Short mmCIF file of C-alpha atoms and ligand atoms in Angstrom, two decimals:
data_model
loop_
_atom_site.label_atom_id
_atom_site.label_comp_id
_atom_site.label_asym_id
_atom_site.label_seq_id
_atom_site.Cartn_x
_atom_site.Cartn_y
_atom_site.Cartn_z
CA UNK I 1 51.62 -18.94 23.04
CA UNK I 2 48.13 -20.20 23.81
CA UNK I 3 47.15 -23.32 25.69
CA UNK I 4 44.03 -25.04 24.26
CA UNK I 5 42.72 -28.39 25.52
CA UNK I 6 46.14 -28.91 27.01
CA UNK I 7 47.84 -28.31 23.68
CA UNK I 8 50.24 -25.48 22.96
CA UNK I 9 48.98 -23.40 20.06
CA UNK I 10 51.50 -21.18 18.31
CA UNK I 11 50.47 -17.74 17.10
CA UNK I 12 50.96 -17.09 13.39
CA UNK I 13 53.97 -14.92 14.13
CA UNK I 14 55.57 -17.58 16.30
CA UNK I 15 54.84 -20.25 13.74
CA UNK I 16 56.51 -18.18 11.05
CA UNK I 17 59.82 -17.92 12.81
CA UNK I 18 62.49 -20.39 11.82
CA UNK I 19 60.66 -21.68 8.76
CA UNK I 20 61.69 -25.19 7.93
CA UNK I 21 61.64 -26.53 4.38
CA UNK I 22 58.05 -27.66 4.73
CA UNK I 23 56.71 -24.32 5.95
CA UNK I 24 58.51 -22.48 3.17
CA UNK I 25 57.07 -24.91 0.65
CA UNK I 26 53.57 -24.55 2.10
CA UNK I 27 53.87 -20.78 1.78
CA UNK I 28 54.97 -21.05 -1.85
CA UNK I 29 52.09 -23.43 -2.53
CA UNK I 30 49.59 -20.97 -1.06
CA UNK I 31 51.10 -18.16 -3.12
CA UNK I 32 50.74 -20.39 -6.21
CA UNK I 33 47.09 -20.96 -5.35
CA UNK I 34 46.30 -17.26 -4.81
CA UNK I 35 48.31 -16.21 -7.88
CA UNK I 36 46.63 -18.84 -10.07
CA UNK I 37 43.18 -17.76 -8.94
CA UNK I 38 43.87 -14.06 -9.58
CA UNK I 39 45.40 -14.64 -13.00
CA UNK I 40 42.65 -17.09 -14.01
CA UNK I 41 39.87 -14.68 -13.02
CA UNK I 42 41.76 -11.81 -14.69
CA UNK I 43 42.08 -13.77 -17.94
CA UNK I 44 38.42 -14.78 -17.82
CA UNK I 45 37.21 -11.21 -17.31
CA UNK I 46 39.66 -9.24 -19.45
CA UNK I 47 41.18 -11.56 -22.05
CA UNK I 48 38.18 -13.78 -22.90
CA UNK I 49 38.75 -15.56 -26.21
CA UNK I 50 41.97 -13.75 -27.15
CA UNK I 51 44.83 -15.75 -28.64
CA UNK I 52 47.13 -14.94 -25.73
CA UNK I 53 44.54 -16.33 -23.26
CA UNK I 54 44.20 -19.43 -25.45
CA UNK I 55 47.99 -19.84 -25.59
CA UNK I 56 48.32 -19.54 -21.82
CA UNK I 57 45.30 -21.62 -20.81
CA UNK I 58 45.47 -24.46 -23.33
CA UNK I 59 49.22 -24.30 -23.82
CA UNK I 60 51.40 -23.32 -20.87
CA UNK I 61 48.96 -23.95 -18.00
CA UNK I 62 47.75 -27.22 -19.47
CA UNK I 63 51.25 -28.60 -20.06
CA UNK I 64 52.75 -27.56 -16.70
CA UNK I 65 49.59 -28.64 -14.83
CA UNK I 66 49.62 -32.08 -16.45
CA UNK I 67 53.34 -32.55 -15.76
CA UNK I 68 52.71 -31.75 -12.10
CA UNK I 69 49.82 -34.23 -11.98
CA UNK I 70 51.95 -36.91 -13.62
CA UNK I 71 54.75 -36.33 -11.11
CA UNK I 72 52.31 -36.94 -8.25
CA UNK I 73 50.73 -40.02 -9.80
CA UNK I 74 54.18 -41.38 -10.57
CA UNK I 75 54.89 -42.07 -6.91
CA UNK I 76 51.49 -43.25 -5.71
CA UNK I 77 51.83 -46.97 -6.48
CA UNK I 78 55.44 -47.51 -5.30
CA UNK I 79 54.74 -45.40 -2.24
CA UNK I 80 51.65 -47.34 -1.20
CA UNK I 81 53.24 -50.71 -1.87
CA UNK I 82 56.48 -50.08 -0.02
CA UNK I 83 55.15 -48.00 2.83
CA UNK I 84 52.16 -50.24 3.53
CA UNK I 85 54.23 -53.43 3.40
CA UNK I 86 56.68 -51.82 5.89
CA UNK I 87 53.82 -50.54 8.03
CA UNK I 88 52.17 -53.95 8.21
CA UNK I 89 55.46 -55.67 9.01
CA UNK I 90 56.13 -53.07 11.72
CA UNK I 91 52.93 -54.15 13.49
CA UNK I 92 54.68 -57.45 14.28
CA UNK I 93 51.51 -58.90 15.75
CA UNK I 94 49.30 -59.81 12.79
CA UNK I 95 46.17 -59.89 14.96
CA UNK I 96 46.48 -56.12 15.44
CA UNK I 97 45.70 -55.76 11.76
CA UNK I 98 42.08 -56.79 12.18
CA UNK I 99 41.54 -54.40 15.07
CA UNK I 100 43.12 -51.44 13.26
CA UNK I 101 41.27 -52.30 10.06
CA UNK I 102 37.96 -52.52 11.94
CA UNK I 103 38.45 -49.17 13.67
CA UNK I 104 39.51 -47.46 10.46
CA UNK I 105 36.60 -48.79 8.42
CA UNK I 106 34.14 -48.03 11.23
CA UNK I 107 35.32 -44.42 11.51
CA UNK I 108 35.35 -43.93 7.75
CA UNK I 109 31.77 -45.19 7.53
CA UNK I 110 30.66 -43.11 10.51
CA UNK I 111 32.10 -39.84 9.20
CA UNK I 112 30.64 -40.49 5.75
CA UNK I 113 27.17 -41.24 7.12
CA UNK I 114 27.37 -38.06 9.23
CA UNK I 115 28.42 -36.09 6.16
CA UNK I 116 25.46 -37.27 4.07
CA UNK I 117 23.01 -36.71 6.90
CA UNK I 118 24.21 -33.11 7.24
CA UNK I 119 23.94 -32.72 3.47
CA UNK I 120 20.36 -34.01 3.35
CA UNK I 121 19.21 -31.86 6.27
CA UNK I 122 20.78 -28.75 4.71
CA UNK I 123 19.29 -29.50 1.29
CA UNK I 124 15.81 -29.99 2.80
CA UNK I 125 16.07 -26.71 4.72
CA UNK I 126 17.51 -24.65 1.84
CA UNK I 127 15.50 -26.30 -0.95
CA UNK I 128 18.00 -25.52 -3.76
CA UNK I 129 15.93 -27.34 -6.40
CA UNK I 130 12.63 -25.67 -5.65
CA UNK I 131 11.31 -23.43 -8.39
CA UNK I 132 12.77 -25.58 -11.17
CA UNK I 133 10.21 -27.13 -13.47
CA UNK I 134 12.03 -29.87 -15.23
CA UNK I 135 9.41 -32.37 -16.24
CA UNK I 136 9.51 -31.03 -19.81
CA UNK I 137 13.18 -30.14 -20.04
CA UNK I 138 15.78 -32.33 -21.69
CA UNK I 139 19.14 -31.67 -20.06
CA UNK I 140 20.87 -34.14 -22.38
CA UNK I 141 23.05 -36.17 -20.02
CA UNK I 142 23.73 -39.85 -20.59
CA UNK I 143 24.92 -41.50 -17.38
CA UNK I 144 27.61 -44.14 -17.49
CA UNK I 145 26.84 -47.49 -15.91
CA UNK I 146 28.12 -47.71 -12.32
CA UNK I 147 29.74 -51.08 -11.43
CA UNK I 148 27.65 -53.65 -9.51
CA UNK I 149 28.30 -54.79 -5.93
CA UNK I 150 29.53 -58.33 -6.74
CA UNK I 151 31.89 -57.03 -9.39
CA UNK I 152 33.21 -54.41 -6.96
CA UNK I 153 33.87 -56.97 -4.22
CA UNK I 154 35.67 -59.40 -6.54
CA UNK I 155 37.67 -56.49 -7.94
CA UNK I 156 39.29 -55.82 -4.54
CA UNK I 157 41.37 -59.01 -4.77
CA UNK I 158 44.32 -59.00 -7.15
CA UNK I 159 45.03 -61.95 -9.41
CA UNK I 160 48.16 -60.32 -10.75
CA UNK I 161 50.00 -57.80 -8.56
CA UNK I 162 51.91 -56.36 -11.52
CA UNK I 163 48.73 -55.69 -13.45
CA UNK I 164 47.18 -54.15 -10.33
CA UNK I 165 50.16 -51.82 -10.03
CA UNK I 166 50.37 -51.05 -13.74
CA UNK I 167 46.67 -50.21 -13.88
CA UNK I 168 46.78 -48.30 -10.59
CA UNK I 169 44.03 -50.38 -8.94
CA UNK I 170 44.56 -49.07 -5.45
CA UNK I 171 42.45 -51.51 -3.43
CA UNK I 172 44.26 -54.43 -5.08
CA UNK I 173 47.64 -52.83 -4.39
CA UNK I 174 46.59 -52.30 -0.76
CA UNK I 175 45.57 -55.97 -0.38
CA UNK I 176 48.84 -57.15 -1.96
CA UNK I 177 50.97 -54.83 0.21
CA UNK I 178 49.25 -55.99 3.42
CA UNK I 179 49.75 -59.65 2.45
CA UNK I 180 53.40 -58.99 1.66
CA UNK I 181 53.88 -57.24 5.01
CA UNK I 182 52.25 -60.15 6.87
CA UNK I 183 54.41 -62.68 5.01
CA UNK I 184 57.56 -60.67 5.78
CA UNK I 185 56.69 -60.81 9.48
CA UNK I 186 56.03 -64.54 9.38
CA UNK I 187 59.09 -65.45 7.29
CA UNK I 188 61.70 -64.87 10.01
CA UNK I 189 65.23 -63.92 8.92
CA UNK I 190 64.59 -63.72 5.13
CA UNK I 191 61.55 -61.58 5.93
CA UNK I 192 63.68 -59.23 8.02
CA UNK I 193 66.22 -58.94 5.17
CA UNK I 194 63.51 -57.98 2.71
CA UNK I 195 62.01 -55.58 5.23
CA UNK I 196 65.33 -53.72 5.49
CA UNK I 197 65.34 -53.32 1.69
CA UNK I 198 61.75 -52.06 1.78
CA UNK I 199 62.57 -49.65 4.60
CA UNK I 200 65.41 -48.15 2.58
CA UNK I 201 63.14 -47.92 -0.46
CA UNK I 202 60.49 -46.24 1.69
CA UNK I 203 62.93 -43.58 2.87
CA UNK I 204 64.06 -42.94 -0.70
CA UNK I 205 60.49 -42.69 -2.02
CA UNK I 206 59.55 -40.26 0.76
CA UNK I 207 62.51 -38.12 -0.31
CA UNK I 208 61.28 -38.36 -3.89
CA UNK I 209 57.92 -36.98 -2.75
CA UNK I 210 59.77 -34.04 -1.23
CA UNK I 211 61.83 -33.48 -4.40
CA UNK I 212 58.81 -33.60 -6.70
CA UNK I 213 56.85 -31.32 -4.38
CA UNK I 214 59.27 -28.54 -5.28
CA UNK I 215 57.36 -28.05 -8.52
CA UNK I 216 54.03 -28.04 -6.68
CA UNK I 217 53.71 -24.23 -6.43
CA UNK I 218 54.09 -23.91 -10.23
CA UNK I 219 51.86 -26.90 -10.95
CA UNK I 220 49.17 -25.60 -8.63
CA UNK I 221 49.45 -22.11 -10.10
CA UNK I 222 48.84 -23.49 -13.60
CA UNK I 223 46.03 -25.92 -12.68
CA UNK I 224 44.14 -23.25 -10.75
CA UNK I 225 44.68 -20.50 -13.34
CA UNK I 226 43.27 -22.83 -16.03
CA UNK I 227 40.14 -23.68 -14.02
CA UNK I 228 39.37 -20.07 -13.15
CA UNK I 229 40.09 -18.83 -16.68
CA UNK I 230 37.65 -21.38 -18.10
CA UNK I 231 34.91 -21.18 -15.47
CA UNK I 232 32.79 -18.11 -16.17
CA UNK I 233 30.12 -16.78 -13.77
CA UNK I 234 27.31 -17.81 -16.20
CA UNK I 235 27.35 -21.41 -14.94
CA UNK I 236 26.39 -20.26 -11.47
CA UNK I 237 23.31 -18.21 -12.34
CA UNK I 238 20.68 -20.94 -11.93
CA UNK I 239 22.70 -23.15 -9.64
CA UNK I 240 23.84 -20.70 -7.06
CA UNK I 241 21.68 -22.17 -4.25
CA UNK I 242 22.85 -25.70 -5.05
CA UNK I 243 26.47 -24.54 -5.19
CA UNK I 244 26.23 -22.65 -1.90
CA UNK I 245 24.44 -25.52 -0.13
CA UNK I 246 27.15 -28.04 -1.08
CA UNK I 247 29.89 -25.55 -0.23
CA UNK I 248 28.24 -24.66 3.11
CA UNK I 249 27.97 -28.30 4.19
CA UNK I 250 31.54 -29.02 3.07
CA UNK I 251 32.76 -26.13 5.21
CA UNK I 252 30.56 -27.18 8.14
CA UNK I 253 31.83 -30.77 8.00
CA UNK I 254 35.45 -29.61 7.79
CA UNK I 255 35.19 -27.04 10.56
CA UNK I 256 32.80 -28.76 12.98
CA UNK I 257 32.64 -32.55 12.48
CA UNK I 258 36.37 -33.26 12.16
CA UNK I 259 37.51 -30.92 14.96
CA UNK I 260 34.87 -32.51 17.23
CA UNK I 261 36.10 -35.99 16.36
CA UNK I 262 39.71 -34.96 16.94
CA UNK I 263 38.91 -33.42 20.31
CA UNK I 264 36.63 -36.23 21.50
CA UNK I 265 38.37 -39.32 20.16
CA UNK I 266 42.00 -38.29 19.68
CA UNK I 267 42.07 -35.75 22.54
CA UNK I 268 44.16 -33.30 20.49
CA UNK I 269 43.65 -29.68 19.52
CA UNK I 270 42.48 -29.25 15.93
CA UNK I 271 44.49 -26.10 15.14
CA UNK I 272 47.92 -27.71 14.62
CA UNK I 273 46.14 -30.37 12.56
CA UNK I 274 44.69 -27.84 10.14
CA UNK I 275 47.83 -25.75 9.98
CA UNK I 276 49.85 -28.77 8.91
CA UNK I 277 47.25 -29.91 6.42
CA UNK I 278 47.41 -26.67 4.42
CA UNK I 279 49.79 -28.10 1.79
CA UNK I 280 47.86 -31.35 1.12
CA UNK I 281 44.57 -29.42 1.15
CA UNK I 282 45.90 -27.04 -1.49
CA UNK I 283 47.21 -29.90 -3.62
CA UNK I 284 43.83 -31.68 -3.29
CA UNK I 285 41.99 -28.49 -4.21
CA UNK I 286 44.06 -27.85 -7.30
CA UNK I 287 44.26 -31.44 -8.57
CA UNK I 288 40.70 -32.50 -7.55
CA UNK I 289 42.17 -35.95 -6.96
CA UNK I 290 42.63 -37.66 -3.58
CA UNK I 291 44.68 -40.32 -5.37
CA UNK I 292 47.15 -37.83 -6.81
CA UNK I 293 47.34 -36.02 -3.44
CA UNK I 294 48.10 -39.27 -1.60
CA UNK I 295 51.91 -38.88 -1.48
CA UNK I 296 51.56 -35.42 0.06
CA UNK I 297 48.84 -36.51 2.50
CA UNK I 298 50.84 -39.53 3.61
CA UNK I 299 54.01 -37.53 4.10
CA UNK I 300 52.16 -34.89 6.14
CA UNK I 301 50.26 -37.41 8.26
CA UNK I 302 53.39 -39.39 9.11
CA UNK I 303 56.07 -36.75 9.29
CA UNK I 304 54.19 -33.67 10.50
CA UNK I 305 51.20 -35.04 12.38
CA UNK I 306 53.19 -37.79 14.07
CA UNK I 307 51.07 -40.77 12.99
CA UNK I 308 53.23 -43.90 13.12
CA UNK I 309 53.96 -45.56 9.76
CA UNK I 310 52.30 -48.77 10.92
CA UNK I 311 48.98 -46.86 11.06
CA UNK I 312 49.35 -44.08 8.48
CA UNK I 313 50.59 -46.36 5.70
CA UNK I 314 47.33 -48.28 6.03
CA UNK I 315 44.75 -45.60 6.88
CA UNK I 316 45.81 -42.93 4.39
CA UNK I 317 45.89 -45.02 1.15
CA UNK I 318 42.70 -46.79 2.21
CA UNK I 319 41.08 -43.42 2.94
CA UNK I 320 42.20 -41.94 -0.38
CA UNK I 321 40.51 -44.90 -2.06
CA UNK I 322 37.27 -45.37 -0.12
CA UNK I 323 36.72 -42.46 2.28
CA UNK I 324 35.03 -39.62 0.43
CA UNK I 325 33.01 -37.51 2.85
CA UNK I 326 33.11 -34.47 0.58
CA UNK I 327 31.86 -36.55 -2.34
CA UNK I 328 29.09 -38.00 -0.18
CA UNK I 329 28.01 -34.46 0.74
CA UNK I 330 27.74 -33.50 -2.92
CA UNK I 331 25.82 -36.72 -3.65
CA UNK I 332 23.40 -36.08 -0.76
CA UNK I 333 22.65 -32.47 -1.75
CA UNK I 334 22.51 -33.35 -5.46
CA UNK I 335 19.98 -36.15 -4.88
CA UNK I 336 17.64 -33.89 -2.90
CA UNK I 337 18.22 -31.08 -5.42
CA UNK I 338 17.31 -33.29 -8.38
CA UNK I 339 14.23 -34.68 -6.60
CA UNK I 340 13.09 -31.13 -5.82
CA UNK I 341 13.84 -29.92 -9.33
CA UNK I 342 11.70 -32.69 -10.82
CA UNK I 343 9.04 -32.27 -8.13
CA UNK I 344 9.48 -35.82 -6.77
CA UNK I 345 8.75 -36.54 -3.10
CA UNK I 346 11.43 -38.64 -1.31
CA UNK I 347 10.03 -39.17 2.20
CA UNK I 348 11.80 -40.29 5.43
CA UNK I 349 12.44 -43.91 4.33
CA UNK I 350 13.76 -42.56 1.05
CA UNK I 351 16.24 -40.29 2.85
CA UNK I 352 17.52 -43.30 4.78
CA UNK I 353 18.07 -45.09 1.47
CA UNK I 354 19.96 -42.02 0.22
CA UNK I 355 22.25 -42.19 3.29
CA UNK I 356 22.95 -45.88 2.65
CA UNK I 357 23.41 -45.73 -1.11
CA UNK I 358 25.41 -42.49 -1.05
CA UNK I 359 27.74 -44.06 1.54
CA UNK I 360 28.28 -46.99 -0.85
CA UNK I 361 28.55 -44.70 -3.86
CA UNK I 362 31.20 -42.55 -2.18
CA UNK I 363 33.15 -45.69 -1.22
CA UNK I 364 33.02 -46.78 -4.85
CA UNK I 365 34.16 -43.37 -6.07
CA UNK I 366 37.75 -43.44 -7.31
CA UNK I 367 40.00 -40.64 -6.07
CA UNK I 368 40.17 -38.92 -9.45
CA UNK I 369 38.42 -35.80 -10.73
CA UNK I 370 34.71 -35.95 -11.40
CA UNK I 371 34.02 -39.61 -10.57
CA UNK I 372 31.72 -38.60 -7.70
CA UNK I 373 29.21 -37.28 -10.22
CA UNK I 374 29.35 -40.54 -12.20
CA UNK I 375 28.71 -42.55 -9.04
CA UNK I 376 25.80 -40.24 -8.26
CA UNK I 377 23.97 -42.16 -10.99
CA UNK I 378 23.94 -45.18 -8.69
CA UNK I 379 22.12 -43.22 -5.96
CA UNK I 380 19.65 -41.72 -8.43
CA UNK I 381 18.88 -45.11 -9.98
CA UNK I 382 18.30 -46.63 -6.54
CA UNK I 383 15.93 -43.76 -5.73
CA UNK I 384 14.26 -44.02 -9.14
CA UNK I 385 15.10 -40.40 -9.81
CA UNK I 386 15.91 -39.17 -13.34
CA UNK I 387 19.61 -39.88 -13.90
CA UNK I 388 19.80 -37.21 -16.60
CA UNK I 389 19.34 -34.69 -13.74
CA UNK I 390 23.14 -35.01 -13.29
CA UNK I 391 23.47 -32.88 -16.42
CA UNK I 392 22.02 -29.99 -14.44
CA UNK I 393 24.81 -29.80 -11.90
CA UNK I 394 27.79 -30.41 -14.18
CA UNK I 395 28.32 -26.71 -14.89
CA UNK I 396 29.45 -26.02 -11.35
CA UNK I 397 30.91 -29.42 -10.59
CA UNK I 398 34.58 -28.67 -11.17
CA UNK I 399 34.85 -26.11 -8.38
CA UNK I 400 32.84 -28.32 -6.03
CA UNK I 401 34.99 -31.30 -7.01
CA UNK I 402 38.09 -29.35 -5.99
CA UNK I 403 36.58 -28.34 -2.66
CA UNK I 404 35.15 -31.77 -1.85
CA UNK I 405 38.49 -33.42 -2.62
CA UNK I 406 40.11 -31.19 0.01
CA UNK I 407 37.43 -32.33 2.48
CA UNK I 408 37.99 -35.96 1.46
CA UNK I 409 41.64 -35.82 2.41
CA UNK I 410 41.00 -33.94 5.68
CA UNK I 411 38.75 -36.89 6.62
CA UNK I 412 41.52 -39.38 5.86
CA UNK I 413 44.01 -37.45 7.98
CA UNK I 414 41.57 -36.96 10.89
CA UNK I 415 40.66 -40.65 11.06
CA UNK I 416 44.37 -41.57 10.83
CA UNK I 417 45.08 -39.40 13.88
CA UNK I 418 42.17 -40.91 15.83
CA UNK I 419 43.17 -44.51 15.03
CA UNK I 420 46.84 -43.78 15.80
CA UNK I 421 45.94 -42.15 19.11
CA UNK I 422 43.77 -45.09 20.13
CA UNK I 423 46.68 -47.45 19.44
CA UNK I 424 49.20 -45.25 21.31
CA UNK I 425 50.89 -44.53 17.96
CA UNK I 426 50.38 -40.77 17.70
CA UNK I 427 53.55 -38.86 18.53
CA UNK I 428 52.13 -35.82 20.33
CA UNK I 429 55.48 -34.00 20.28
CA UNK I 430 55.49 -34.12 16.48
CA UNK I 431 51.77 -33.32 16.30
CA UNK I 432 52.22 -30.20 18.42
CA UNK I 433 55.52 -29.08 16.91
CA UNK I 434 55.22 -25.88 14.87
N1 LIG B 512 37.62 -35.88 -7.00
C1 LIG B 512 37.23 -36.60 -5.82
C2 LIG B 512 38.46 -37.16 -5.15
O1 LIG B 512 39.43 -37.46 -5.80
C3 LIG B 512 36.25 -37.70 -6.12
C4 LIG B 512 34.97 -37.09 -6.60
O2 LIG B 512 34.17 -36.67 -5.77
O3 LIG B 512 34.75 -36.99 -7.82
O4 LIG B 512 38.49 -37.31 -3.95
#
């Protein structure tokens, strides 16, 4: 047993003894990930276009993978509504809401700005786009229109909670749940009655997350096998420097920025944090969707990291919707890459604009696969860079999307721990428990 920053760190052997349900599940999930990768690569190299590969990839893996995704998405809306309404009501003092909201937003913005700055510095040093001569090349990509600022702001406020839930508009659901929680607190006895119903529903939905997670190892196996079977090495030939730069910064942000924040602001050791995040990280990696991973992230943050529901039920759904550090990193590197590839000078003021617009673009990115690249168009337009440059990076985007989604959810969990600690709502016993 090791003592680090006053926190007991278990060795791997110690941690493996007395496996609870969650540890066993995490192990099965990791086996699913490794197995899916091996089979996918094997199929890609040895089976190529054969009918058996086609049957497995487009048949079995596709069907099981989609069922797994559906099972995750199924619980997102009820989970956010019920758990956030309970969390808000548990705060009792409504004025605390503003303080917690301010801290959470501030930290989300800070980590995102740090992430893009790292990305820009790395891209300038590495120069992944140098040597491309694209003025004459047509990469054939038509960017979709990114939504405007006014439209985005208005869109946060629901006019019909049922439509918001049916359409899965997470910011609207969050606003409605907070309002409901506040009203339950203010309503006295009837509010307390409804709260008891919501608390029971919350416990049942959390159990449902656990039940549905039992198929996660198979779902992850299939999703990963499909990606690796379809993604050949050809896509990487020209883009290897871009790919490695994004990957390097993602790893740097995950292994340096977050641990530093946890140590400095939450005064906790990062190792237990990462060990407990293995399952949500794997789910994020295989689904490439922070939104779909939300039930697993929330459950881990509250039940295994010891963040009180009154904080976690707010910070985690909000983070899954607006906090996308990994996405911001891709957008930062991609902008510099595209400018270099087209031989366009950005300059110091330009880099500042990239930091600002990429922060906004990552906030506007929905937690579903591939949206980060669509929102990249907003940054490129602002910088007057050729939007069709996005077509260049699409070949390697899926793997980066998977990795950046894992970073996105680590950011949500780290900020949740910091905010909880600052409010005296981080249960250190639970955080440190193996
Ligand atoms: N897939 C990312 C997420 O869900 C968003 C993106 O970067 O495309 O967090």
